[in-house]
PDB file of C-alpha atoms in Angstrom:
ATOM      1  CA  MET A 281     -34.555 114.746 -69.876  1.00  0.00           C
ATOM      2  CA  ARG A 282     -31.877 115.534 -72.445  1.00  0.00           C
ATOM      3  CA  GLU A 283     -32.569 119.252 -72.173  1.00  0.00           C
ATOM      4  CA  TRP A 284     -32.145 119.042 -68.367  1.00  0.00           C
ATOM      5  CA  TRP A 285     -28.629 117.604 -68.724  1.00  0.00           C
ATOM      6  CA  ILE A 286     -27.762 120.243 -71.287  1.00  0.00           C
ATOM      7  CA  HIS A 287     -28.717 123.004 -68.870  1.00  0.00           C
ATOM      8  CA  VAL A 288     -26.682 121.395 -66.071  1.00  0.00           C
ATOM      9  CA  GLY A 289     -23.708 121.119 -68.410  1.00  0.00           C
ATOM     10  CA  LEU A 290     -23.984 124.743 -69.469  1.00  0.00           C
ATOM     11  CA  ILE A 291     -23.934 125.792 -65.812  1.00  0.00           C
ATOM     12  CA  CYS A 292     -21.173 123.406 -64.667  1.00  0.00           C
ATOM     13  CA  VAL A 293     -18.663 123.926 -67.471  1.00  0.00           C
ATOM     14  CA  PRO A 294     -17.960 127.611 -66.737  1.00  0.00           C
ATOM     15  CA  LEU A 295     -17.996 126.933 -62.991  1.00  0.00           C
ATOM     16  CA  VAL A 296     -15.379 124.182 -63.384  1.00  0.00           C
ATOM     17  CA  ALA A 297     -13.354 126.441 -65.685  1.00  0.00           C
ATOM     18  CA  VAL A 298     -13.364 129.196 -63.077  1.00  0.00           C
ATOM     19  CA  TYR A 299     -12.518 126.712 -60.313  1.00  0.00           C
ATOM     20  CA  LEU A 300      -9.508 125.343 -62.142  1.00  0.00           C
ATOM     21  CA  HIS A 301      -8.098 128.839 -62.587  1.00  0.00           C
ATOM     22  CA  ILE A 302      -8.531 130.119 -59.048  1.00  0.00           C
ATOM     23  CA  PRO A 303      -5.534 132.355 -58.352  1.00  0.00           C
ATOM     24  CA  PRO A 304      -3.182 131.321 -55.547  1.00  0.00           C
ATOM     25  CA  PRO A 305      -3.910 132.736 -52.088  1.00  0.00           C
ATOM     26  CA  GLN A 306      -2.142 135.846 -50.856  1.00  0.00           C
ATOM     27  CA  LEU A 307       0.898 135.416 -48.624  1.00  0.00           C
ATOM     28  CA  SER A 308       0.157 135.728 -44.921  1.00  0.00           C
ATOM     29  CA  PRO A 309       2.202 138.241 -42.892  1.00  0.00           C
ATOM     30  CA  ALA A 310       4.283 135.328 -41.561  1.00  0.00           C
ATOM     31  CA  LEU A 311       5.067 134.081 -45.080  1.00  0.00           C
ATOM     32  CA  GLN A 312       5.776 137.615 -46.288  1.00  0.00           C
ATOM     33  CA  LYS A 313       8.258 138.067 -43.440  1.00  0.00           C
ATOM     34  CA  TRP A 314       9.943 134.755 -44.249  1.00  0.00           C
ATOM     35  CA  HIS A 315      10.168 135.616 -47.926  1.00  0.00           C
ATOM     36  CA  SER A 316      11.506 139.108 -47.268  1.00  0.00           C
ATOM     37  CA  ALA A 317      14.245 137.725 -45.021  1.00  0.00           C
ATOM     38  CA  GLY A 318      15.452 135.365 -47.743  1.00  0.00           C
ATOM     39  CA  GLU A 319      17.658 135.620 -50.803  1.00  0.00           C
ATOM     40  CA  ALA A 320      17.998 133.826 -54.103  1.00  0.00           C
ATOM     41  CA  PHE A 321      20.792 132.252 -56.088  1.00  0.00           C
ATOM     42  CA  HIS A 322      20.776 130.743 -59.546  1.00  0.00           C
ATOM     43  CA  PHE A 323      21.259 127.053 -60.187  1.00  0.00           C
ATOM     44  CA  ARG A 324      21.298 125.822 -63.779  1.00  0.00           C
ATOM     45  CA  GLY A 325      19.257 128.812 -64.848  1.00  0.00           C
ATOM     46  CA  ARG A 326      16.677 128.437 -62.065  1.00  0.00           C
ATOM     47  CA  GLU A 327      16.117 130.800 -59.154  1.00  0.00           C
ATOM     48  CA  ILE A 328      16.393 129.111 -55.780  1.00  0.00           C
ATOM     49  CA  PHE A 329      15.161 130.688 -52.555  1.00  0.00           C
ATOM     50  CA  TYR A 330      17.163 130.324 -49.352  1.00  0.00           C
ATOM     51  CA  ARG A 331      17.630 131.848 -45.924  1.00  0.00           C
ATOM     52  CA  ASP A 332      20.971 132.348 -44.233  1.00  0.00           C
ATOM     53  CA  SER A 333      21.119 133.742 -40.701  1.00  0.00           C
ATOM     54  CA  TYR A 334      24.109 134.403 -38.478  1.00  0.00           C
ATOM     55  CA  GLY A 335      23.604 133.464 -34.870  1.00  0.00           C
ATOM     56  CA  ALA A 336      25.638 132.414 -31.852  1.00  0.00           C
ATOM     57  CA  LEU A 337      28.882 134.285 -31.247  1.00  0.00           C
ATOM     58  CA  GLY A 338      31.860 132.167 -30.357  1.00  0.00           C
ATOM     59  CA  SER A 339      30.576 129.185 -32.347  1.00  0.00           C
ATOM     60  CA  SER A 340      31.710 128.084 -35.791  1.00  0.00           C
ATOM     61  CA  ASP A 341      28.996 125.457 -36.207  1.00  0.00           C
ATOM     62  CA  VAL A 342      26.852 125.594 -39.345  1.00  0.00           C
ATOM     63  CA  VAL A 343      23.497 123.831 -39.705  1.00  0.00           C
ATOM     64  CA  ILE A 344      21.690 123.270 -43.023  1.00  0.00           C
ATOM     65  CA  LEU A 345      17.988 122.389 -42.951  1.00  0.00           C
ATOM     66  CA  LEU A 346      16.347 120.300 -45.679  1.00  0.00           C
ATOM     67  CA  HIS A 347      12.538 120.335 -45.738  1.00  0.00           C
ATOM     68  CA  GLY A 348      10.014 117.680 -46.702  1.00  0.00           C
ATOM     69  CA  PHE A 349       7.282 117.139 -49.285  1.00  0.00           C
ATOM     70  CA  PRO A 350       5.179 119.048 -50.279  1.00  0.00           C
ATOM     71  CA  THR A 351       6.061 122.080 -48.176  1.00  0.00           C
ATOM     72  CA  SER A 352       9.082 124.387 -47.951  1.00  0.00           C
ATOM     73  CA  SER A 353      11.803 125.879 -45.783  1.00  0.00           C
ATOM     74  CA  PHE A 354       9.040 127.650 -43.849  1.00  0.00           C
ATOM     75  CA  ASP A 355       8.628 124.314 -42.033  1.00  0.00           C
ATOM     76  CA  TRP A 356      11.584 125.417 -39.894  1.00  0.00           C
ATOM     77  CA  ASN A 357      10.014 128.740 -38.949  1.00  0.00           C
ATOM     78  CA  LYS A 358       9.232 127.874 -35.328  1.00  0.00           C
ATOM     79  CA  ILE A 359      12.726 126.665 -34.490  1.00  0.00           C
ATOM     80  CA  TRP A 360      14.677 129.212 -36.536  1.00  0.00           C
ATOM     81  CA  GLU A 361      15.426 131.590 -33.686  1.00  0.00           C
ATOM     82  CA  PRO A 362      16.355 128.827 -31.190  1.00  0.00           C
ATOM     83  CA  LEU A 363      18.750 127.405 -33.772  1.00  0.00           C
ATOM     84  CA  THR A 364      20.436 130.773 -34.251  1.00  0.00           C
ATOM     85  CA  GLN A 365      21.089 130.808 -30.513  1.00  0.00           C
ATOM     86  CA  ARG A 366      22.957 127.506 -30.824  1.00  0.00           C
ATOM     87  CA  PHE A 367      24.657 127.685 -34.225  1.00  0.00           C
ATOM     88  CA  HIS A 368      26.877 130.306 -35.784  1.00  0.00           C
ATOM     89  CA  ARG A 369      25.029 129.996 -39.071  1.00  0.00           C
ATOM     90  CA  VAL A 370      21.585 128.596 -39.912  1.00  0.00           C
ATOM     91  CA  ILE A 371      20.752 127.908 -43.557  1.00  0.00           C
ATOM     92  CA  ALA A 372      17.637 126.567 -45.269  1.00  0.00           C
ATOM     93  CA  LEU A 373      16.487 126.475 -48.873  1.00  0.00           C
ATOM     94  CA  ASP A 374      13.403 125.683 -50.891  1.00  0.00           C
ATOM     95  CA  PHE A 375      14.099 122.753 -53.188  1.00  0.00           C
ATOM     96  CA  LEU A 376      13.414 123.230 -56.881  1.00  0.00           C
ATOM     97  CA  GLY A 377       9.647 122.915 -57.358  1.00  0.00           C
ATOM     98  CA  PHE A 378       8.871 123.927 -53.758  1.00  0.00           C
ATOM     99  CA  GLY A 379       8.021 127.088 -51.832  1.00  0.00           C
ATOM    100  CA  PHE A 380       9.488 130.284 -53.265  1.00  0.00           C
ATOM    101  CA  SER A 381      11.913 128.559 -55.634  1.00  0.00           C
ATOM    102  CA  ASP A 382      11.214 128.177 -59.342  1.00  0.00           C
ATOM    103  CA  LYS A 383       8.766 125.432 -60.306  1.00  0.00           C
ATOM    104  CA  PRO A 384       9.540 124.588 -63.933  1.00  0.00           C
ATOM    105  CA  ARG A 385       7.219 122.386 -65.943  1.00  0.00           C
ATOM    106  CA  PRO A 386       7.644 120.154 -67.715  1.00  0.00           C
ATOM    107  CA  HIS A 387      10.727 119.107 -65.783  1.00  0.00           C
ATOM    108  CA  ARG A 388      12.248 115.809 -64.661  1.00  0.00           C
ATOM    109  CA  TYR A 389      12.681 116.415 -60.951  1.00  0.00           C
ATOM    110  CA  SER A 390      15.194 114.173 -59.231  1.00  0.00           C
ATOM    111  CA  ILE A 391      16.894 113.664 -55.877  1.00  0.00           C
ATOM    112  CA  PHE A 392      20.259 113.889 -57.649  1.00  0.00           C
ATOM    113  CA  GLU A 393      19.463 117.356 -58.959  1.00  0.00           C
ATOM    114  CA  GLN A 394      18.296 118.554 -55.546  1.00  0.00           C
ATOM    115  CA  ALA A 395      21.497 117.253 -53.938  1.00  0.00           C
ATOM    116  CA  SER A 396      23.603 119.065 -56.534  1.00  0.00           C
ATOM    117  CA  MET A 397      21.616 122.207 -55.775  1.00  0.00           C
ATOM    118  CA  VAL A 398      22.467 121.950 -52.066  1.00  0.00           C
ATOM    119  CA  GLU A 399      26.147 121.548 -52.955  1.00  0.00           C
ATOM    120  CA  ALA A 400      25.899 124.579 -55.242  1.00  0.00           C
ATOM    121  CA  LEU A 401      24.345 126.654 -52.455  1.00  0.00           C
ATOM    122  CA  VAL A 402      27.099 125.646 -50.038  1.00  0.00           C
ATOM    123  CA  ALA A 403      29.704 126.700 -52.616  1.00  0.00           C
ATOM    124  CA  HIS A 404      27.803 129.939 -53.300  1.00  0.00           C
ATOM    125  CA  LEU A 405      27.959 130.762 -49.581  1.00  0.00           C
ATOM    126  CA  GLY A 406      31.677 130.037 -49.411  1.00  0.00           C
ATOM    127  CA  LEU A 407      31.266 127.014 -47.137  1.00  0.00           C
ATOM    128  CA  SER A 408      32.788 124.278 -49.300  1.00  0.00           C
ATOM    129  CA  ASN A 409      35.561 123.637 -46.775  1.00  0.00           C
ATOM    130  CA  GLN A 410      33.335 124.035 -43.724  1.00  0.00           C
ATOM    131  CA  ARG A 411      32.117 121.051 -41.722  1.00  0.00           C
ATOM    132  CA  VAL A 412      28.313 121.211 -41.680  1.00  0.00           C
ATOM    133  CA  ASN A 413      25.526 119.701 -39.635  1.00  0.00           C
ATOM    134  CA  LEU A 414      22.615 118.553 -41.778  1.00  0.00           C
ATOM    135  CA  VAL A 415      19.064 118.289 -40.417  1.00  0.00           C
ATOM    136  CA  SER A 416      16.494 116.815 -42.777  1.00  0.00           C
ATOM    137  CA  HIS A 417      12.876 115.720 -42.916  1.00  0.00           C
ATOM    138  CA  ASP A 418      10.901 113.399 -45.232  1.00  0.00           C
ATOM    139  CA  TYR A 419      11.876 114.256 -48.839  1.00  0.00           C
ATOM    140  CA  GLY A 420      14.921 116.029 -47.418  1.00  0.00           C
ATOM    141  CA  ASP A 421      16.069 112.748 -45.849  1.00  0.00           C
ATOM    142  CA  THR A 422      16.641 111.204 -49.258  1.00  0.00           C
ATOM    143  CA  VAL A 423      18.475 114.308 -50.506  1.00  0.00           C
ATOM    144  CA  ALA A 424      20.608 114.098 -47.359  1.00  0.00           C
ATOM    145  CA  LEU A 425      21.438 110.439 -48.034  1.00  0.00           C
ATOM    146  CA  GLU A 426      22.546 111.274 -51.585  1.00  0.00           C
ATOM    147  CA  LEU A 427      24.759 114.021 -50.141  1.00  0.00           C
ATOM    148  CA  LEU A 428      26.097 111.526 -47.592  1.00  0.00           C
ATOM    149  CA  TYR A 429      26.861 109.019 -50.350  1.00  0.00           C
ATOM    150  CA  ARG A 430      28.797 111.641 -52.315  1.00  0.00           C
ATOM    151  CA  SER A 431      30.687 112.700 -49.229  1.00  0.00           C
ATOM    152  CA  ASP A 432      31.667 109.136 -48.296  1.00  0.00           C
ATOM    153  CA  GLN A 433      32.720 108.505 -51.899  1.00  0.00           C
ATOM    154  CA  ASN A 434      34.766 111.738 -51.874  1.00  0.00           C
ATOM    155  CA  ARG A 435      32.987 113.034 -54.956  1.00  0.00           C
ATOM    156  CA  THR A 436      34.038 116.434 -56.338  1.00  0.00           C
ATOM    157  CA  GLY A 437      32.114 119.268 -54.671  1.00  0.00           C
ATOM    158  CA  HIS A 438      30.808 117.104 -51.861  1.00  0.00           C
ATOM    159  CA  LEU A 439      29.787 118.418 -48.440  1.00  0.00           C
ATOM    160  CA  THR A 440      31.997 117.822 -45.431  1.00  0.00           C
ATOM    161  CA  PHE A 441      29.713 116.408 -42.745  1.00  0.00           C
ATOM    162  CA  ASN A 442      30.015 117.105 -39.063  1.00  0.00           C
ATOM    163  CA  SER A 443      26.752 115.283 -38.301  1.00  0.00           C
ATOM    164  CA  LEU A 444      23.482 114.198 -39.891  1.00  0.00           C
ATOM    165  CA  CYS A 445      20.056 114.222 -38.253  1.00  0.00           C
ATOM    166  CA  LEU A 446      17.189 112.553 -40.136  1.00  0.00           C
ATOM    167  CA  SER A 447      13.513 112.736 -39.213  1.00  0.00           C
ATOM    168  CA  ASN A 448      10.420 110.788 -40.307  1.00  0.00           C
ATOM    169  CA  GLY A 449      11.134 110.019 -43.935  1.00  0.00           C
ATOM    170  CA  GLY A 450      10.620 107.010 -46.205  1.00  0.00           C
ATOM    171  CA  ILE A 451      14.279 106.050 -46.317  1.00  0.00           C
ATOM    172  CA  PHE A 452      13.321 102.359 -46.504  1.00  0.00           C
ATOM    173  CA  PRO A 453      11.011 101.707 -49.490  1.00  0.00           C
ATOM    174  CA  GLU A 454       9.755  98.475 -47.920  1.00  0.00           C
ATOM    175  CA  THR A 455       8.330 100.283 -44.868  1.00  0.00           C
ATOM    176  CA  HIS A 456       7.027 103.317 -46.764  1.00  0.00           C
ATOM    177  CA  TYR A 457       3.284 103.574 -47.425  1.00  0.00           C
ATOM    178  CA  PRO A 458       2.478 106.678 -49.504  1.00  0.00           C
ATOM    179  CA  ARG A 459      -0.998 108.176 -49.343  1.00  0.00           C
ATOM    180  CA  LEU A 460      -3.504 107.222 -52.034  1.00  0.00           C
ATOM    181  CA  LEU A 461      -3.304 110.603 -53.767  1.00  0.00           C
ATOM    182  CA  GLN A 462       0.505 110.394 -53.847  1.00  0.00           C
ATOM    183  CA  THR A 463       0.323 106.948 -55.441  1.00  0.00           C
ATOM    184  CA  LEU A 464      -2.157 108.119 -58.074  1.00  0.00           C
ATOM    185  CA  LEU A 465      -0.070 111.190 -58.881  1.00  0.00           C
ATOM    186  CA  LYS A 466       3.220 109.358 -59.222  1.00  0.00           C
ATOM    187  CA  ASP A 467       1.937 106.345 -61.172  1.00  0.00           C
ATOM    188  CA  SER A 468      -0.939 107.589 -63.305  1.00  0.00           C
ATOM    189  CA  SER A 469       0.196 109.575 -66.343  1.00  0.00           C
ATOM    190  CA  PHE A 470      -3.455 109.842 -67.422  1.00  0.00           C
ATOM    191  CA  LEU A 471      -4.991 111.002 -64.126  1.00  0.00           C
ATOM    192  CA  ALA A 472      -2.103 113.085 -62.767  1.00  0.00           C
ATOM    193  CA  PRO A 473      -2.678 116.261 -64.848  1.00  0.00           C
ATOM    194  CA  VAL A 474      -6.349 116.254 -63.811  1.00  0.00           C
ATOM    195  CA  LEU A 475      -5.674 115.515 -60.150  1.00  0.00           C
ATOM    196  CA  THR A 476      -3.045 118.239 -59.793  1.00  0.00           C
ATOM    197  CA  ARG A 477      -5.617 120.785 -60.948  1.00  0.00           C
ATOM    198  CA  LEU A 478      -8.473 119.354 -58.897  1.00  0.00           C
ATOM    199  CA  THR A 479      -6.497 119.216 -55.634  1.00  0.00           C
ATOM    200  CA  ASN A 480      -7.870 121.935 -53.391  1.00  0.00           C
ATOM    201  CA  TYR A 481      -7.323 123.222 -49.874  1.00  0.00           C
ATOM    202  CA  MET A 482      -9.751 120.780 -48.257  1.00  0.00           C
ATOM    203  CA  ILE A 483      -8.074 117.757 -49.865  1.00  0.00           C
ATOM    204  CA  PHE A 484      -4.656 119.147 -48.974  1.00  0.00           C
ATOM    205  CA  GLN A 485      -5.605 119.847 -45.341  1.00  0.00           C
ATOM    206  CA  LYS A 486      -7.022 116.352 -44.890  1.00  0.00           C
ATOM    207  CA  GLY A 487      -3.962 114.703 -46.422  1.00  0.00           C
ATOM    208  CA  ILE A 488      -1.433 116.722 -44.430  1.00  0.00           C
ATOM    209  CA  GLY A 489      -3.446 116.512 -41.220  1.00  0.00           C
ATOM    210  CA  ASP A 490      -3.426 112.712 -41.401  1.00  0.00           C
ATOM    211  CA  VAL A 491       0.371 112.561 -41.103  1.00  0.00           C
ATOM    212  CA  PHE A 492       0.452 114.703 -37.955  1.00  0.00           C
ATOM    213  CA  GLY A 493      -0.182 113.221 -34.525  1.00  0.00           C
ATOM    214  CA  PRO A 494      -3.435 114.006 -32.679  1.00  0.00           C
ATOM    215  CA  TYR A 495      -1.653 116.387 -30.296  1.00  0.00           C
ATOM    216  CA  THR A 496       0.510 118.149 -32.894  1.00  0.00           C
ATOM    217  CA  GLN A 497      -2.076 119.169 -35.481  1.00  0.00           C
ATOM    218  CA  PRO A 498      -1.246 122.455 -37.258  1.00  0.00           C
ATOM    219  CA  THR A 499      -3.455 125.448 -36.680  1.00  0.00           C
ATOM    220  CA  ASP A 500      -5.740 126.660 -39.457  1.00  0.00           C
ATOM    221  CA  ALA A 501      -3.256 129.454 -40.157  1.00  0.00           C
ATOM    222  CA  GLU A 502      -0.389 126.960 -40.428  1.00  0.00           C
ATOM    223  CA  PHE A 503      -2.360 124.721 -42.788  1.00  0.00           C
ATOM    224  CA  TRP A 504      -3.132 127.769 -44.910  1.00  0.00           C
ATOM    225  CA  ASP A 505       0.530 128.834 -45.010  1.00  0.00           C
ATOM    226  CA  MET A 506       1.542 125.360 -46.194  1.00  0.00           C
ATOM    227  CA  TRP A 507      -1.144 125.457 -48.888  1.00  0.00           C
ATOM    228  CA  THR A 508      -0.116 128.965 -49.944  1.00  0.00           C
ATOM    229  CA  GLY A 509       3.509 127.878 -50.313  1.00  0.00           C
ATOM    230  CA  LEU A 510       2.409 124.925 -52.418  1.00  0.00           C
ATOM    231  CA  ARG A 511       0.218 127.050 -54.693  1.00  0.00           C
ATOM    232  CA  TYR A 512       2.897 129.744 -55.119  1.00  0.00           C
ATOM    233  CA  ASN A 513       3.977 129.779 -58.788  1.00  0.00           C
ATOM    234  CA  ASP A 514       1.470 126.977 -59.545  1.00  0.00           C
ATOM    235  CA  GLY A 515       3.370 124.432 -57.476  1.00  0.00           C
ATOM    236  CA  ASN A 516       0.354 122.128 -57.417  1.00  0.00           C
ATOM    237  CA  LEU A 517       0.909 121.472 -61.127  1.00  0.00           C
ATOM    238  CA  VAL A 518       4.350 119.889 -60.590  1.00  0.00           C
ATOM    239  CA  LEU A 519       3.381 117.517 -57.754  1.00  0.00           C
ATOM    240  CA  ASP A 520       3.225 114.489 -60.032  1.00  0.00           C
ATOM    241  CA  SER A 521       6.710 115.165 -61.395  1.00  0.00           C
ATOM    242  CA  ILE A 522       8.221 115.718 -57.950  1.00  0.00           C
ATOM    243  CA  LEU A 523       6.582 112.563 -56.581  1.00  0.00           C
ATOM    244  CA  GLN A 524       8.791 110.466 -58.822  1.00  0.00           C
ATOM    245  CA  TYR A 525      11.194 110.623 -55.886  1.00  0.00           C
ATOM    246  CA  ILE A 526       9.242 107.703 -54.364  1.00  0.00           C
ATOM    247  CA  ASN A 527      10.100 105.555 -57.378  1.00  0.00           C
ATOM    248  CA  GLN A 528      13.684 106.844 -57.246  1.00  0.00           C
ATOM    249  CA  ARG A 529      13.982 105.685 -53.625  1.00  0.00           C
ATOM    250  CA  LEU A 530      13.127 102.155 -54.684  1.00  0.00           C
ATOM    251  CA  LYS A 531      15.429 102.193 -57.700  1.00  0.00           C
ATOM    252  CA  HIS A 532      18.406 103.563 -55.769  1.00  0.00           C
ATOM    253  CA  ARG A 533      17.768 101.841 -52.439  1.00  0.00           C
ATOM    254  CA  GLU A 534      21.158 100.144 -52.357  1.00  0.00           C
ATOM    255  CA  ARG A 535      22.952 103.454 -52.926  1.00  0.00           C
ATOM    256  CA  TRP A 536      21.077 105.462 -50.287  1.00  0.00           C
ATOM    257  CA  VAL A 537      20.430 102.859 -47.608  1.00  0.00           C
ATOM    258  CA  GLY A 538      23.971 101.646 -48.178  1.00  0.00           C
ATOM    259  CA  ALA A 539      25.286 105.123 -47.402  1.00  0.00           C
ATOM    260  CA  LEU A 540      23.252 105.135 -44.198  1.00  0.00           C
ATOM    261  CA  THR A 541      24.585 101.778 -43.015  1.00  0.00           C
ATOM    262  CA  SER A 542      28.251 102.265 -43.956  1.00  0.00           C
ATOM    263  CA  THR A 543      28.994 105.870 -43.013  1.00  0.00           C
ATOM    264  CA  PHE A 544      31.175 106.962 -40.096  1.00  0.00           C
ATOM    265  CA  VAL A 545      29.394 110.325 -39.868  1.00  0.00           C
ATOM    266  CA  PRO A 546      27.587 110.743 -36.505  1.00  0.00           C
ATOM    267  CA  LEU A 547      23.908 109.940 -37.152  1.00  0.00           C
ATOM    268  CA  HIS A 548      20.773 110.909 -35.275  1.00  0.00           C
ATOM    269  CA  MET A 549      17.128 110.007 -35.921  1.00  0.00           C
ATOM    270  CA  ILE A 550      14.075 111.942 -34.740  1.00  0.00           C
ATOM    271  CA  TYR A 551      11.042 109.729 -35.204  1.00  0.00           C
ATOM    272  CA  GLY A 552       7.383 110.336 -34.406  1.00  0.00           C
ATOM    273  CA  PRO A 553       5.898 106.831 -33.928  1.00  0.00           C
ATOM    274  CA  MET A 554       2.383 107.816 -35.055  1.00  0.00           C
ATOM    275  CA  ASP A 555       3.586 108.359 -38.624  1.00  0.00           C
ATOM    276  CA  PRO A 556       1.137 106.485 -40.932  1.00  0.00           C
ATOM    277  CA  VAL A 557       3.469 106.773 -43.933  1.00  0.00           C
ATOM    278  CA  ASN A 558       6.478 105.226 -42.163  1.00  0.00           C
ATOM    279  CA  PRO A 559       4.675 103.273 -39.432  1.00  0.00           C
ATOM    280  CA  HIS A 560       5.924 102.017 -36.107  1.00  0.00           C
ATOM    281  CA  PRO A 561       7.313  99.473 -35.351  1.00  0.00           C
ATOM    282  CA  GLN A 562       8.389  98.341 -38.841  1.00  0.00           C
ATOM    283  CA  PHE A 563      10.382 101.484 -39.566  1.00  0.00           C
ATOM    284  CA  ILE A 564      12.284 101.570 -36.272  1.00  0.00           C
ATOM    285  CA  ARG A 565      13.063  97.829 -36.395  1.00  0.00           C
ATOM    286  CA  LEU A 566      14.643  98.242 -39.805  1.00  0.00           C
ATOM    287  CA  TYR A 567      16.504 101.403 -38.812  1.00  0.00           C
ATOM    288  CA  GLN A 568      17.973  99.698 -35.745  1.00  0.00           C
TER     289      GLN A 568
END
């Protein structure tokens, strides 16, 4: 019996070793096109990917798009062209640790750092005195609320808001129900390094698919593009560090929810009621 287990171990150990070092998938043509159309700027020694497109003539409106977790600016791919027909300038970036931006590890990722990065990009593009429209989703919602707080407090380097549009994000910790894997990654210092390496495409597809509605499920190609963006530069290995944003939301609730309730900036909310992470009707009741 003992010899049988030894043989199984000898077979499994190299297989697991190979599995844990599977190289990231190749970029699809759509991702290659998105990447080629982008640029990079440096923020605190890190390279940050962004896209900046000029659009509608006769308009001075600028829109900045802030993506969610765990994806990237490619989330906005399908509406990029329509937005350029409405706005003079359309801008999106990959947050630090996401997409085509650098993914340092170890690193203490924070909402405050991401907000400062957005401000730095706006300054880099010469838009510090320009009124901007911010559209955000999920993780990007919390970054947007930190930017809103700084703007309302007239902090140095703050954005000048024209409007803010939030969409399905856990802006209220008390109505936010993270997925099991997210909870394990953010709270388990022992399990997290193992789980980040064991997370594979099938686990990812199931987890992401669960937060989409039954009639808005991504195609296989879209799931694969999201996974490819996550795996780019070993992004799966920083998920546990990035997920500390959930704990930061709870710690800084008064600051960020306070900014939402006290601002005079025009606010809009796009909300899909089948969201299992921010479920209806609790979320909408609190927002109202």
